[in-house]
CSV table of N, CA and C in Angstrom, one decimal:
chain,number,residue,atom,x,y,z
A,47,MET,N,119.5,-137.6,-73.4
A,47,MET,CA,120.5,-137.3,-74.1
A,47,MET,C,121.1,-138.2,-72.9
A,48,GLY,N,122.7,-139.0,-74.3
A,48,GLY,CA,123.6,-140.2,-74.0
A,48,GLY,C,125.0,-139.7,-73.3
A,49,LEU,N,125.1,-140.7,-72.6
A,49,LEU,CA,127.2,-140.4,-72.2
A,49,LEU,C,128.0,-139.2,-73.3
A,50,PHE,N,127.8,-140.3,-74.4
A,50,PHE,CA,128.5,-140.2,-75.6
A,50,PHE,C,128.4,-138.3,-75.8
A,51,THR,N,126.8,-138.5,-75.9
A,51,THR,CA,126.9,-136.9,-76.7
A,51,THR,C,126.6,-136.2,-75.9
A,52,GLY,N,126.3,-136.3,-74.5
A,52,GLY,CA,127.1,-135.6,-73.3
A,52,GLY,C,128.3,-134.8,-73.3
A,53,LEU,N,129.5,-135.9,-73.3
A,53,LEU,CA,130.4,-136.2,-74.1
A,53,LEU,C,130.5,-134.6,-74.5
A,54,VAL,N,130.3,-135.1,-76.4
A,54,VAL,CA,130.8,-134.2,-76.8
A,54,VAL,C,130.4,-133.0,-77.4
A,55,THR,N,129.1,-132.9,-76.9
A,55,THR,CA,128.9,-131.5,-76.8
A,55,THR,C,129.3,-130.5,-75.7
A,56,LEU,N,129.5,-130.6,-74.3
A,56,LEU,CA,129.9,-130.6,-73.3
A,56,LEU,C,130.9,-129.3,-73.5
A,57,PRO,N,131.6,-129.4,-75.0
A,57,PRO,CA,132.3,-128.2,-74.5
A,57,PRO,C,131.3,-126.7,-75.6
A,58,LEU,N,130.2,-127.2,-75.9
A,58,LEU,CA,129.5,-125.6,-76.2
A,58,LEU,C,128.6,-125.4,-75.1
A,59,ALA,N,128.4,-126.1,-74.2
A,59,ALA,CA,127.5,-125.2,-72.7
A,59,ALA,C,128.2,-124.1,-72.4
A,60,PRO,N,129.4,-123.7,-72.3
A,60,PRO,CA,129.6,-121.9,-72.3
A,60,PRO,C,128.2,-120.9,-72.7
A,61,VAL,N,128.6,-121.3,-74.9
A,61,VAL,CA,127.7,-121.2,-75.7
A,61,VAL,C,126.2,-121.0,-75.8
A,62,ARG,N,125.6,-122.2,-75.1
A,62,ARG,CA,123.8,-122.6,-75.0
A,62,ARG,C,123.4,-121.3,-74.0
A,63,GLY,N,124.8,-120.9,-73.1
A,63,GLY,CA,124.5,-120.3,-71.1
A,63,GLY,C,124.3,-119.3,-72.1
A,64,VAL,N,125.7,-118.7,-72.8
A,64,VAL,CA,125.6,-117.1,-73.5
A,64,VAL,C,124.1,-117.0,-73.9
A,65,VAL,N,123.9,-117.9,-75.5
A,65,VAL,CA,122.8,-118.2,-75.7
A,65,VAL,C,121.5,-117.6,-74.9
A,66,TRP,N,121.3,-118.5,-74.5
A,66,TRP,CA,120.2,-119.1,-72.9
A,66,TRP,C,120.3,-117.1,-72.8
A,67,LEU,N,121.3,-117.1,-71.2
A,67,LEU,CA,121.2,-115.0,-71.2
A,67,LEU,C,120.9,-114.3,-72.2
A,68,ALA,N,121.2,-114.1,-73.4
A,68,ALA,CA,121.0,-112.9,-74.5
A,68,ALA,C,119.6,-113.7,-74.5
A,69,GLU,N,119.0,-114.5,-74.8
A,69,GLU,CA,117.1,-114.4,-74.7
A,69,GLU,C,116.5,-113.9,-73.7
A,70,THR,N,117.0,-114.1,-72.9
A,70,THR,CA,116.1,-113.7,-71.4
A,70,THR,C,116.3,-112.3,-71.5
A,71,LEU,N,117.6,-111.4,-71.7
A,71,LEU,CA,117.8,-110.2,-71.5
A,71,LEU,C,117.0,-110.0,-72.5
A,72,THR,N,116.8,-110.2,-73.5
A,72,THR,CA,115.5,-109.3,-75.1
A,72,THR,C,115.0,-110.0,-74.8
A,73,GLU,N,114.4,-110.6,-74.7
A,73,GLU,CA,112.4,-110.0,-73.4
A,73,GLU,C,111.7,-109.6,-72.1
A,74,GLN,N,113.1,-109.4,-72.2
A,74,GLN,CA,112.8,-108.8,-70.4
A,74,GLN,C,112.5,-107.5,-70.7
A,75,ALA,N,113.9,-107.2,-71.8
A,75,ALA,CA,113.9,-105.5,-72.1
A,75,ALA,C,112.8,-105.6,-73.1
A,76,GLU,N,113.0,-106.1,-74.6
A,76,GLU,CA,111.5,-105.5,-74.9
A,76,GLU,C,109.8,-105.6,-74.0
A,77,ALA,N,109.7,-106.5,-73.1
A,77,ALA,CA,108.6,-106.8,-71.9
A,77,ALA,C,108.3,-105.1,-71.4
A,78,GLN,N,109.6,-104.7,-71.2
A,78,GLN,CA,109.7,-102.9,-70.6
A,78,GLN,C,109.4,-102.2,-71.3
A,79,LEU,N,110.0,-102.0,-72.7
A,79,LEU,CA,110.3,-101.5,-73.8
A,79,LEU,C,108.7,-101.4,-74.4
A,80,TYR,N,107.7,-102.1,-74.5
A,80,TYR,CA,106.1,-102.4,-74.7
A,80,TYR,C,105.3,-102.3,-73.6
A,81,ASP,N,105.7,-102.3,-72.3
A,81,ASP,CA,104.8,-102.5,-71.8
A,81,ASP,C,103.7,-100.3,-71.2
A,82,PRO,N,102.3,-101.1,-71.7
A,82,PRO,CA,101.7,-100.5,-72.2
A,82,PRO,C,101.6,-99.5,-70.5
A,83,GLY,N,102.3,-100.0,-68.8
A,83,GLY,CA,101.6,-99.1,-68.3
A,83,GLY,C,103.2,-97.9,-68.0
A,84,ARG,N,104.3,-98.6,-68.6
A,84,ARG,CA,105.5,-97.9,-68.4
A,84,ARG,C,105.4,-96.4,-69.9
A,85,ILE,N,104.6,-97.1,-70.9
A,85,ILE,CA,104.3,-95.9,-71.2
A,85,ILE,C,103.6,-94.2,-71.0
A,86,ALA,N,102.4,-95.5,-70.6
A,86,ALA,CA,101.4,-94.9,-70.0
A,86,ALA,C,102.6,-93.8,-69.2
A,87,ALA,N,103.6,-94.2,-68.0
A,87,ALA,CA,103.9,-92.8,-67.4
A,87,ALA,C,104.7,-92.0,-68.2
A,88,GLU,N,105.4,-92.3,-69.0
A,88,GLU,CA,106.6,-91.8,-70.5
A,88,GLU,C,105.7,-90.4,-70.6
A,89,MET,N,104.1,-91.1,-71.3
A,89,MET,CA,102.7,-90.0,-71.8
A,89,MET,C,102.6,-89.0,-70.6
A,90,GLN,N,102.6,-89.7,-69.4
A,90,GLN,CA,102.6,-88.3,-68.6
A,90,GLN,C,103.8,-87.7,-68.4
A,91,GLN,N,104.7,-88.6,-68.6
A,91,GLN,CA,105.6,-87.7,-68.3
A,91,GLN,C,106.1,-85.7,-69.0
A,92,ILE,N,106.1,-86.3,-70.3
A,92,ILE,CA,105.9,-85.9,-71.1
A,92,ILE,C,105.2,-84.3,-71.0
A,93,ALA,N,103.6,-84.8,-70.6
A,93,ALA,CA,102.8,-83.6,-70.9
A,93,ALA,C,103.2,-83.0,-69.6
A,94,ASP,N,104.0,-83.6,-68.8
A,94,ASP,CA,105.1,-82.7,-67.2
A,94,ASP,C,105.4,-81.5,-67.9
A,95,GLU,N,106.1,-82.2,-68.5
A,95,GLU,CA,107.6,-82.0,-68.8
A,95,GLU,C,107.2,-80.9,-69.7
A,96,ALA,N,105.9,-80.9,-71.1
A,96,ALA,CA,105.4,-79.7,-72.0
A,96,ALA,C,104.7,-78.9,-70.8
A,97,ALA,N,103.9,-78.7,-70.1
A,97,ALA,CA,103.3,-78.3,-69.2
A,97,ALA,C,104.4,-77.3,-68.2
A,98,ALA,N,105.6,-78.0,-67.7
A,98,ALA,CA,105.9,-77.0,-67.4
A,98,ALA,C,107.7,-76.0,-67.5
A,99,GLY,N,107.1,-76.3,-69.0
A,99,GLY,CA,108.2,-75.4,-69.9
A,99,GLY,C,109.2,-75.5,-70.2
A,100,GLU,N,109.8,-77.5,-70.2
A,100,GLU,CA,111.1,-77.6,-70.4
A,100,GLU,C,111.6,-78.3,-72.1
A,101,ILE,N,109.8,-78.5,-72.2
A,101,ILE,CA,110.1,-78.4,-74.0
A,101,ILE,C,109.1,-78.3,-74.1
A,102,THR,N,109.4,-78.4,-75.9
A,102,THR,CA,108.4,-77.3,-76.6
A,102,THR,C,107.3,-78.2,-77.1
A,103,GLU,N,106.1,-78.2,-77.1
A,103,GLU,CA,105.0,-78.4,-77.8
A,103,GLU,C,105.8,-79.5,-78.9
A,104,GLU,N,106.5,-79.2,-79.8
A,104,GLU,CA,106.4,-80.2,-81.3
A,104,GLU,C,107.5,-81.0,-80.9
A,105,GLU,N,108.7,-81.2,-79.7
A,105,GLU,CA,109.3,-82.1,-79.0
A,105,GLU,C,108.4,-83.1,-78.6
A,106,ALA,N,106.9,-82.9,-77.5
A,106,ALA,CA,106.1,-83.2,-77.0
A,106,ALA,C,106.0,-84.1,-78.1
A,107,ALA,N,105.0,-83.6,-78.8
A,107,ALA,CA,104.5,-84.6,-80.4
A,107,ALA,C,105.3,-85.3,-80.6
A,108,GLU,N,106.7,-85.4,-81.0
A,108,GLU,CA,107.5,-86.1,-81.7
A,108,GLU,C,107.3,-86.9,-80.3
A,109,ARG,N,107.6,-87.1,-79.0
A,109,ARG,CA,107.7,-88.1,-78.1
A,109,ARG,C,107.0,-89.0,-78.0
A,110,GLU,N,105.9,-88.3,-78.4
A,110,GLU,CA,104.1,-89.0,-78.0
A,110,GLU,C,104.3,-90.0,-79.3
A,111,GLU,N,104.2,-89.3,-80.6
A,111,GLU,CA,104.3,-90.6,-81.6
A,111,GLU,C,105.3,-91.2,-81.4
A,112,GLU,N,106.3,-91.7,-80.7
A,112,GLU,CA,107.3,-92.8,-80.3
A,112,GLU,C,106.8,-94.0,-79.6
A,113,LEU,N,105.7,-93.0,-78.5
A,113,LEU,CA,105.4,-93.6,-77.6
A,113,LEU,C,103.8,-94.7,-78.4
A,114,ILE,N,103.2,-94.2,-79.1
A,114,ILE,CA,102.2,-94.5,-79.7
A,114,ILE,C,102.8,-95.3,-81.0
A,115,ARG,N,103.9,-95.4,-81.1
A,115,ARG,CA,104.3,-96.4,-82.3
A,115,ARG,C,104.3,-97.1,-81.0
A,116,ARG,N,105.8,-97.5,-80.3
A,116,ARG,CA,105.7,-98.1,-79.1
A,116,ARG,C,105.3,-99.2,-78.7
A,117,LEU,N,103.5,-98.8,-78.1
A,117,LEU,CA,102.5,-99.2,-77.8
A,117,LEU,C,102.2,-100.0,-79.2
A,118,ASN,N,101.6,-99.8,-79.7
A,118,ASN,CA,100.9,-100.3,-81.6
A,118,ASN,C,101.6,-101.7,-81.6
A,119,GLU,N,103.5,-101.3,-81.3
A,119,GLU,CA,104.3,-102.5,-81.8
A,119,GLU,C,104.1,-103.3,-81.2
A,120,GLY,N,103.9,-102.6,-80.0
A,120,GLY,CA,104.3,-103.5,-79.0
A,120,GLY,C,102.2,-104.7,-78.5
A,121,ARG,N,101.4,-103.7,-79.3
A,121,ARG,CA,100.5,-104.5,-79.0
A,121,ARG,C,100.0,-105.9,-80.3
A,122,ALA,N,100.9,-105.4,-81.5
A,122,ALA,CA,100.5,-106.1,-82.4
A,122,ALA,C,101.9,-107.4,-82.3
A,123,ARG,N,102.8,-107.5,-81.2
A,123,ARG,CA,104.1,-108.0,-80.7
A,123,ARG,C,102.8,-109.4,-80.1
A,124,GLU,N,101.7,-109.3,-79.4
A,124,GLU,CA,101.6,-109.8,-78.5
A,124,GLU,C,100.3,-110.3,-79.1
A,125,GLN,N,99.3,-110.3,-79.4
A,125,GLN,CA,99.0,-110.5,-80.8
A,125,GLN,C,99.3,-111.8,-81.7
A,126,ALA,N,100.8,-111.3,-82.4
A,126,ALA,CA,101.0,-112.3,-83.0
A,126,ALA,C,102.0,-113.2,-82.1
A,127,GLY,N,101.9,-113.3,-81.0
A,127,GLY,CA,102.7,-114.3,-80.4
A,127,GLY,C,102.0,-114.7,-79.6
A,128,GLY,N,100.5,-113.9,-78.8
A,128,GLY,CA,99.9,-114.8,-77.8
A,128,GLY,C,98.7,-114.9,-79.1
């Protein structure tokens, strides 16, 4: 990047920084959301709550379906990106 281009685009630097930060935060959030280990831990928590009578079997099934959907989505994203 030449001196002139650097000076002209300098006012955009904060915008580029914010965009980079937003992209990084999104990547981290998605990594946590689709992490198989995290999903397995949440499945165990649901099982424990159902066994303790804290939630109904129907609630447990709904939450488990959502976790399975997240797990499948994470696998699909991994295959598409990797």
